[in-house]
Amino acid sequence: MTSRARQFPIPLDRASSSKSPGAPARASQTLLRPQRPMHEAAVAARQQSAPSGLGLDSQGVRARMVNRLRADGLRSEPVLAAMAHVPRHFFVDTALAAQAYEDTSLPIGLNQTISKPSVVGLMIALLLEGRNAQARESLGKVLEIGTGCGYQAALLSVLGTQVYSIERLKPLHDKARELLAPLRRNNLRLIYGDGRVGHGPNAPYDSIIAAAGGDDIPPAWLEQLAIGGRLVAPMQAPGGRGQVLVIVDRTETQWLRQQHDAVNFVPLKSGVE
Ligand code: SAH
């Protein structure tokens, strides 16, 4: 056993000899990419979770988050059950996963954030109180503006019959698709586009929810809201004093507006990038 190949240091051009003995350039490419195995490890870790996408080790910590939200006043049991089901840590960077079940917003890249669980829970609970929400348990057909990382879209798909979610930033749209794939939410469609015009082809919607706020509610959203439907969105407060959550209920004859809590969402922008 004294063949040259077993002596150390092994010449670089022999290091991957099992695959490509005569290709030193390829061998060095493979050796110099330490981030690749880490990426593969992350994918493998995701695949090890249960088929529903529920990380087996994270159920307890998620249950504690839900108990805190309930204690802090979130009363909608269907919303709390959905939040106990969807793994929020799937949707944030691995380095932030430990904070995924704290009540805090977190960066998701490109200057955007995943909203804090209490705000997501409040907005969806407000939607469920709309008139078209059957027995206050289903959101019906939903339009979401601002997919971001896809966390809220996943919750909406648990609570709605069909969900259409629009994102204007292509890298986030693509990433959300990738992150949502293991959850197999087949009643959720992701759309790349400018959500200020809503999504005409599938209108009207029983529920419309936006995760980005502009100066006013875009007219297309009001038109695409079903009669009896409800819209919940952040909007610039009158007089330019921050943002407030606005609720719009459409009746047969009018759109009724109410203002809710002060909030802090990223701006609703036009066009796509
Ligand atoms: N619900 C998201 C929150 C994302 S933050 C989540 O769970 O992660 C808000 C998102 O709205 C950002 O990704 C931003 O790019 C997007 N956005 C802003 N203006 C938009 C528009 N006109 N159309 C579609 N998406 C928009």
PDB file of N, CA and C in Angstrom, residues 7-79:
ATOM      1  N   GLN A   7      -0.232   9.000  -0.560  1.00  0.00           N
ATOM      2  CA  GLN A   7       0.702   9.856   0.180  1.00  0.00           C
ATOM      3  C   GLN A   7       0.091  11.241   0.391  1.00  0.00           C
ATOM      4  N   PHE A   8       0.497  11.841   1.506  1.00  0.00           N
ATOM      5  CA  PHE A   8      -0.023  13.189   1.786  1.00  0.00           C
ATOM      6  C   PHE A   8       1.113  14.187   1.755  1.00  0.00           C
ATOM      7  N   PRO A   9       0.898  15.449   1.348  1.00  0.00           N
ATOM      8  CA  PRO A   9      -0.390  15.919   0.836  1.00  0.00           C
ATOM      9  C   PRO A   9      -0.713  15.344  -0.538  1.00  0.00           C
ATOM     10  N   ILE A  10      -2.002  15.088  -0.738  1.00  0.00           N
ATOM     11  CA  ILE A  10      -2.424  14.575  -2.040  1.00  0.00           C
ATOM     12  C   ILE A  10      -2.336  15.720  -3.044  1.00  0.00           C
ATOM     13  N   PRO A  11      -1.756  15.486  -4.210  1.00  0.00           N
ATOM     14  CA  PRO A  11      -1.717  16.568  -5.205  1.00  0.00           C
ATOM     15  C   PRO A  11      -3.143  17.010  -5.545  1.00  0.00           C
ATOM     16  N   LEU A  12      -3.318  18.288  -5.718  1.00  0.00           N
ATOM     17  CA  LEU A  12      -4.651  18.844  -5.936  1.00  0.00           C
ATOM     18  C   LEU A  12      -5.363  18.182  -7.117  1.00  0.00           C
ATOM     19  N   ASP A  13      -4.586  17.890  -8.159  1.00  0.00           N
ATOM     20  CA  ASP A  13      -5.240  17.325  -9.339  1.00  0.00           C
ATOM     21  C   ASP A  13      -5.703  15.892  -9.127  1.00  0.00           C
ATOM     22  N   ARG A  14      -5.373  15.301  -7.986  1.00  0.00           N
ATOM     23  CA  ARG A  14      -5.840  13.927  -7.712  1.00  0.00           C
ATOM     24  C   ARG A  14      -6.918  13.911  -6.635  1.00  0.00           C
ATOM     25  N   ALA A  15      -7.202  15.068  -6.062  1.00  0.00           N
ATOM     26  CA  ALA A  15      -8.104  15.092  -4.914  1.00  0.00           C
ATOM     27  C   ALA A  15      -9.503  14.599  -5.263  1.00  0.00           C
ATOM     28  N   SER A  16      -9.956  14.843  -6.490  1.00  0.00           N
ATOM     29  CA  SER A  16     -11.286  14.344  -6.850  1.00  0.00           C
ATOM     30  C   SER A  16     -11.161  13.296  -7.932  1.00  0.00           C
ATOM     31  N   SER A  17     -10.103  12.501  -7.851  1.00  0.00           N
ATOM     32  CA  SER A  17      -9.786  11.591  -8.944  1.00  0.00           C
ATOM     33  C   SER A  17     -10.886  10.577  -9.211  1.00  0.00           C
ATOM     34  N   SER A  18     -11.737  10.299  -8.217  1.00  0.00           N
ATOM     35  CA  SER A  18     -12.778   9.315  -8.462  1.00  0.00           C
ATOM     36  C   SER A  18     -13.737   9.806  -9.553  1.00  0.00           C
ATOM     37  N   LYS A  19     -13.911  11.130  -9.666  1.00  0.00           N
ATOM     38  CA  LYS A  19     -14.862  11.642 -10.649  1.00  0.00           C
ATOM     39  C   LYS A  19     -14.184  12.052 -11.958  1.00  0.00           C
ATOM     40  N   SER A  20     -13.132  12.834 -11.837  1.00  0.00           N
ATOM     41  CA  SER A  20     -12.564  13.393 -13.061  1.00  0.00           C
ATOM     42  C   SER A  20     -11.051  13.458 -12.939  1.00  0.00           C
ATOM     43  N   PRO A  21     -10.405  12.308 -13.164  1.00  0.00           N
ATOM     44  CA  PRO A  21      -8.977  12.233 -12.919  1.00  0.00           C
ATOM     45  C   PRO A  21      -8.163  13.237 -13.730  1.00  0.00           C
ATOM     46  N   GLY A  22      -8.569  13.542 -14.926  1.00  0.00           N
ATOM     47  CA  GLY A  22      -7.725  14.402 -15.744  1.00  0.00           C
ATOM     48  C   GLY A  22      -8.179  15.846 -15.767  1.00  0.00           C
ATOM     49  N   ALA A  23      -8.934  16.302 -14.748  1.00  0.00           N
ATOM     50  CA  ALA A  23      -9.502  17.651 -14.835  1.00  0.00           C
ATOM     51  C   ALA A  23      -9.190  18.483 -13.605  1.00  0.00           C
ATOM     52  N   PRO A  24      -7.960  18.976 -13.473  1.00  0.00           N
ATOM     53  CA  PRO A  24      -7.589  19.747 -12.293  1.00  0.00           C
ATOM     54  C   PRO A  24      -8.426  21.016 -12.103  1.00  0.00           C
ATOM     55  N   ALA A  25      -8.826  21.671 -13.189  1.00  0.00           N
ATOM     56  CA  ALA A  25      -9.586  22.921 -13.051  1.00  0.00           C
ATOM     57  C   ALA A  25     -10.912  22.648 -12.354  1.00  0.00           C
ATOM     58  N   ARG A  26     -11.610  21.590 -12.751  1.00  0.00           N
ATOM     59  CA  ARG A  26     -12.892  21.249 -12.128  1.00  0.00           C
ATOM     60  C   ARG A  26     -12.707  20.893 -10.669  1.00  0.00           C
ATOM     61  N   ALA A  27     -11.608  20.154 -10.399  1.00  0.00           N
ATOM     62  CA  ALA A  27     -11.379  19.733  -9.020  1.00  0.00           C
ATOM     63  C   ALA A  27     -11.230  20.952  -8.122  1.00  0.00           C
ATOM     64  N   SER A  28     -10.493  21.977  -8.571  1.00  0.00           N
ATOM     65  CA  SER A  28     -10.277  23.118  -7.696  1.00  0.00           C
ATOM     66  C   SER A  28     -11.574  23.910  -7.539  1.00  0.00           C
ATOM     67  N   GLN A  29     -12.410  23.965  -8.582  1.00  0.00           N
ATOM     68  CA  GLN A  29     -13.701  24.654  -8.449  1.00  0.00           C
ATOM     69  C   GLN A  29     -14.529  24.028  -7.336  1.00  0.00           C
ATOM     70  N   THR A  30     -14.570  22.694  -7.328  1.00  0.00           N
ATOM     71  CA  THR A  30     -15.383  21.999  -6.338  1.00  0.00           C
ATOM     72  C   THR A  30     -14.839  22.239  -4.934  1.00  0.00           C
ATOM     73  N   LEU A  31     -13.517  22.226  -4.806  1.00  0.00           N
ATOM     74  CA  LEU A  31     -12.917  22.352  -3.490  1.00  0.00           C
ATOM     75  C   LEU A  31     -13.054  23.737  -2.898  1.00  0.00           C
ATOM     76  N   LEU A  32     -13.166  24.759  -3.760  1.00  0.00           N
ATOM     77  CA  LEU A  32     -13.135  26.129  -3.242  1.00  0.00           C
ATOM     78  C   LEU A  32     -14.518  26.744  -3.054  1.00  0.00           C
ATOM     79  N   ARG A  33     -15.529  25.933  -2.861  1.00  0.00           N
ATOM     80  CA  ARG A  33     -16.874  26.502  -2.683  1.00  0.00           C
ATOM     81  C   ARG A  33     -17.476  26.044  -1.358  1.00  0.00           C
ATOM     82  N   PRO A  34     -16.984  26.577  -0.230  1.00  0.00           N
ATOM     83  CA  PRO A  34     -17.467  26.096   1.066  1.00  0.00           C
ATOM     84  C   PRO A  34     -18.944  26.405   1.313  1.00  0.00           C
ATOM     85  N   GLN A  35     -19.495  27.421   0.645  1.00  0.00           N
ATOM     86  CA  GLN A  35     -20.902  27.746   0.904  1.00  0.00           C
ATOM     87  C   GLN A  35     -21.855  26.719   0.304  1.00  0.00           C
ATOM     88  N   ARG A  36     -21.371  25.960  -0.673  1.00  0.00           N
ATOM     89  CA  ARG A  36     -22.269  25.017  -1.339  1.00  0.00           C
ATOM     90  C   ARG A  36     -22.757  23.912  -0.395  1.00  0.00           C
ATOM     91  N   PRO A  37     -21.846  23.245   0.336  1.00  0.00           N
ATOM     92  CA  PRO A  37     -22.336  22.227   1.279  1.00  0.00           C
ATOM     93  C   PRO A  37     -23.279  22.819   2.331  1.00  0.00           C
ATOM     94  N   MET A  38     -23.043  24.093   2.740  1.00  0.00           N
ATOM     95  CA  MET A  38     -23.931  24.694   3.748  1.00  0.00           C
ATOM     96  C   MET A  38     -25.327  24.853   3.187  1.00  0.00           C
ATOM     97  N   HIS A  39     -25.388  25.287   1.914  1.00  0.00           N
ATOM     98  CA  HIS A  39     -26.691  25.435   1.279  1.00  0.00           C
ATOM     99  C   HIS A  39     -27.387  24.066   1.213  1.00  0.00           C
ATOM    100  N   GLU A  40     -26.595  23.047   0.844  1.00  0.00           N
ATOM    101  CA  GLU A  40     -27.184  21.705   0.758  1.00  0.00           C
ATOM    102  C   GLU A  40     -27.667  21.224   2.124  1.00  0.00           C
ATOM    103  N   ALA A  41     -26.911  21.579   3.156  1.00  0.00           N
ATOM    104  CA  ALA A  41     -27.319  21.180   4.511  1.00  0.00           C
ATOM    105  C   ALA A  41     -28.648  21.828   4.881  1.00  0.00           C
ATOM    106  N   ALA A  42     -28.817  23.106   4.484  1.00  0.00           N
ATOM    107  CA  ALA A  42     -30.070  23.796   4.804  1.00  0.00           C
ATOM    108  C   ALA A  42     -31.241  23.129   4.087  1.00  0.00           C
ATOM    109  N   VAL A  43     -31.024  22.772   2.819  1.00  0.00           N
ATOM    110  CA  VAL A  43     -32.089  22.105   2.062  1.00  0.00           C
ATOM    111  C   VAL A  43     -32.413  20.759   2.715  1.00  0.00           C
ATOM    112  N   ALA A  44     -31.349  20.036   3.101  1.00  0.00           N
ATOM    113  CA  ALA A  44     -31.552  18.724   3.727  1.00  0.00           C
ATOM    114  C   ALA A  44     -32.325  18.875   5.035  1.00  0.00           C
ATOM    115  N   ALA A  45     -31.992  19.918   5.818  1.00  0.00           N
ATOM    116  CA  ALA A  45     -32.680  20.124   7.103  1.00  0.00           C
ATOM    117  C   ALA A  45     -34.163  20.359   6.871  1.00  0.00           C
ATOM    118  N   ARG A  46     -34.483  21.145   5.815  1.00  0.00           N
ATOM    119  CA  ARG A  46     -35.899  21.398   5.504  1.00  0.00           C
ATOM    120  C   ARG A  46     -36.604  20.105   5.135  1.00  0.00           C
ATOM    121  N   GLN A  47     -35.871  19.271   4.348  1.00  0.00           N
ATOM    122  CA  GLN A  47     -36.515  18.041   3.877  1.00  0.00           C
ATOM    123  C   GLN A  47     -36.765  17.048   5.007  1.00  0.00           C
ATOM    124  N   GLN A  48     -36.021  17.222   6.110  1.00  0.00           N
ATOM    125  CA  GLN A  48     -36.202  16.280   7.214  1.00  0.00           C
ATOM    126  C   GLN A  48     -37.458  16.548   8.030  1.00  0.00           C
ATOM    127  N   SER A  49     -38.110  17.679   7.776  1.00  0.00           N
ATOM    128  CA  SER A  49     -39.309  17.959   8.554  1.00  0.00           C
ATOM    129  C   SER A  49     -40.463  17.112   8.024  1.00  0.00           C
ATOM    130  N   ALA A  50     -41.536  17.072   8.785  1.00  0.00           N
ATOM    131  CA  ALA A  50     -42.665  16.222   8.440  1.00  0.00           C
ATOM    132  C   ALA A  50     -43.259  16.657   7.099  1.00  0.00           C
ATOM    133  N   PRO A  51     -44.013  15.774   6.415  1.00  0.00           N
ATOM    134  CA  PRO A  51     -44.560  16.110   5.105  1.00  0.00           C
ATOM    135  C   PRO A  51     -45.408  17.378   5.111  1.00  0.00           C
ATOM    136  N   SER A  52     -46.052  17.691   6.218  1.00  0.00           N
ATOM    137  CA  SER A  52     -46.865  18.896   6.291  1.00  0.00           C
ATOM    138  C   SER A  52     -45.982  20.132   6.284  1.00  0.00           C
ATOM    139  N   GLY A  53     -44.670  19.947   6.459  1.00  0.00           N
ATOM    140  CA  GLY A  53     -43.770  21.084   6.523  1.00  0.00           C
ATOM    141  C   GLY A  53     -43.551  21.522   7.956  1.00  0.00           C
ATOM    142  N   LEU A  54     -44.167  20.865   8.894  1.00  0.00           N
ATOM    143  CA  LEU A  54     -44.041  21.246  10.294  1.00  0.00           C
ATOM    144  C   LEU A  54     -42.740  20.702  10.872  1.00  0.00           C
ATOM    145  N   GLY A  55     -41.829  21.595  11.259  1.00  0.00           N
ATOM    146  CA  GLY A  55     -40.590  21.126  11.869  1.00  0.00           C
ATOM    147  C   GLY A  55     -40.927  20.421  13.171  1.00  0.00           C
ATOM    148  N   LEU A  56     -40.481  19.210  13.349  1.00  0.00           N
ATOM    149  CA  LEU A  56     -40.883  18.423  14.520  1.00  0.00           C
ATOM    150  C   LEU A  56     -40.412  19.063  15.813  1.00  0.00           C
ATOM    151  N   ASP A  57     -39.211  19.655  15.801  1.00  0.00           N
ATOM    152  CA  ASP A  57     -38.656  20.222  17.017  1.00  0.00           C
ATOM    153  C   ASP A  57     -39.201  21.608  17.324  1.00  0.00           C
ATOM    154  N   SER A  58     -39.958  22.207  16.427  1.00  0.00           N
ATOM    155  CA  SER A  58     -40.363  23.594  16.640  1.00  0.00           C
ATOM    156  C   SER A  58     -41.808  23.735  17.104  1.00  0.00           C
ATOM    157  N   GLN A  59     -42.529  22.615  17.222  1.00  0.00           N
ATOM    158  CA  GLN A  59     -43.941  22.724  17.614  1.00  0.00           C
ATOM    159  C   GLN A  59     -44.117  23.339  18.989  1.00  0.00           C
ATOM    160  N   GLY A  60     -43.243  22.971  19.920  1.00  0.00           N
ATOM    161  CA  GLY A  60     -43.352  23.475  21.288  1.00  0.00           C
ATOM    162  C   GLY A  60     -43.141  24.980  21.352  1.00  0.00           C
ATOM    163  N   VAL A  61     -42.114  25.439  20.666  1.00  0.00           N
ATOM    164  CA  VAL A  61     -41.793  26.862  20.714  1.00  0.00           C
ATOM    165  C   VAL A  61     -42.880  27.670  19.999  1.00  0.00           C
ATOM    166  N   ARG A  62     -43.485  27.047  18.985  1.00  0.00           N
ATOM    167  CA  ARG A  62     -44.586  27.724  18.277  1.00  0.00           C
ATOM    168  C   ARG A  62     -45.826  27.785  19.178  1.00  0.00           C
ATOM    169  N   ALA A  63     -46.065  26.729  19.919  1.00  0.00           N
ATOM    170  CA  ALA A  63     -47.213  26.712  20.847  1.00  0.00           C
ATOM    171  C   ALA A  63     -47.045  27.799  21.902  1.00  0.00           C
ATOM    172  N   ARG A  64     -45.804  28.007  22.349  1.00  0.00           N
ATOM    173  CA  ARG A  64     -45.573  29.070  23.338  1.00  0.00           C
ATOM    174  C   ARG A  64     -45.844  30.441  22.741  1.00  0.00           C
ATOM    175  N   MET A  65     -45.450  30.648  21.465  1.00  0.00           N
ATOM    176  CA  MET A  65     -45.738  31.924  20.805  1.00  0.00           C
ATOM    177  C   MET A  65     -47.255  32.152  20.750  1.00  0.00           C
ATOM    178  N   VAL A  66     -47.986  31.096  20.402  1.00  0.00           N
ATOM    179  CA  VAL A  66     -49.441  31.208  20.290  1.00  0.00           C
ATOM    180  C   VAL A  66     -50.061  31.522  21.653  1.00  0.00           C
ATOM    181  N   ASN A  67     -49.565  30.892  22.701  1.00  0.00           N
ATOM    182  CA  ASN A  67     -50.086  31.181  24.050  1.00  0.00           C
ATOM    183  C   ASN A  67     -49.844  32.633  24.441  1.00  0.00           C
ATOM    184  N   ARG A  68     -48.673  33.141  24.083  1.00  0.00           N
ATOM    185  CA  ARG A  68     -48.379  34.559  24.374  1.00  0.00           C
ATOM    186  C   ARG A  68     -49.305  35.481  23.593  1.00  0.00           C
ATOM    187  N   LEU A  69     -49.529  35.165  22.314  1.00  0.00           N
ATOM    188  CA  LEU A  69     -50.413  36.007  21.493  1.00  0.00           C
ATOM    189  C   LEU A  69     -51.831  36.004  22.066  1.00  0.00           C
ATOM    190  N   ARG A  70     -52.272  34.830  22.539  1.00  0.00           N
ATOM    191  CA  ARG A  70     -53.616  34.707  23.126  1.00  0.00           C
ATOM    192  C   ARG A  70     -53.695  35.542  24.407  1.00  0.00           C
ATOM    193  N   ALA A  71     -52.647  35.415  25.238  1.00  0.00           N
ATOM    194  CA  ALA A  71     -52.621  36.170  26.498  1.00  0.00           C
ATOM    195  C   ALA A  71     -52.590  37.678  26.230  1.00  0.00           C
ATOM    196  N   ASP A  72     -51.968  38.075  25.107  1.00  0.00           N
ATOM    197  CA  ASP A  72     -51.899  39.497  24.775  1.00  0.00           C
ATOM    198  C   ASP A  72     -53.147  40.005  24.053  1.00  0.00           C
ATOM    199  N   GLY A  73     -54.147  39.138  23.895  1.00  0.00           N
ATOM    200  CA  GLY A  73     -55.429  39.639  23.409  1.00  0.00           C
ATOM    201  C   GLY A  73     -55.874  39.153  22.039  1.00  0.00           C
ATOM    202  N   LEU A  74     -55.079  38.319  21.362  1.00  0.00           N
ATOM    203  CA  LEU A  74     -55.543  37.788  20.079  1.00  0.00           C
ATOM    204  C   LEU A  74     -56.533  36.659  20.369  1.00  0.00           C
ATOM    205  N   ARG A  75     -57.794  36.879  20.003  1.00  0.00           N
ATOM    206  CA  ARG A  75     -58.844  35.970  20.455  1.00  0.00           C
ATOM    207  C   ARG A  75     -59.328  34.978  19.396  1.00  0.00           C
ATOM    208  N   SER A  76     -58.894  35.159  18.153  1.00  0.00           N
ATOM    209  CA  SER A  76     -59.432  34.311  17.086  1.00  0.00           C
ATOM    210  C   SER A  76     -58.770  32.927  17.103  1.00  0.00           C
ATOM    211  N   GLU A  77     -59.518  31.924  17.532  1.00  0.00           N
ATOM    212  CA  GLU A  77     -58.943  30.571  17.624  1.00  0.00           C
ATOM    213  C   GLU A  77     -58.522  30.014  16.260  1.00  0.00           C
ATOM    214  N   PRO A  78     -59.309  30.247  15.167  1.00  0.00           N
ATOM    215  CA  PRO A  78     -58.821  29.746  13.864  1.00  0.00           C
ATOM    216  C   PRO A  78     -57.469  30.365  13.484  1.00  0.00           C
ATOM    217  N   VAL A  79     -57.286  31.643  13.777  1.00  0.00           N
ATOM    218  CA  VAL A  79     -56.005  32.301  13.446  1.00  0.00           C
ATOM    219  C   VAL A  79     -54.893  31.720  14.321  1.00  0.00           C
TER     220      VAL A  79
END
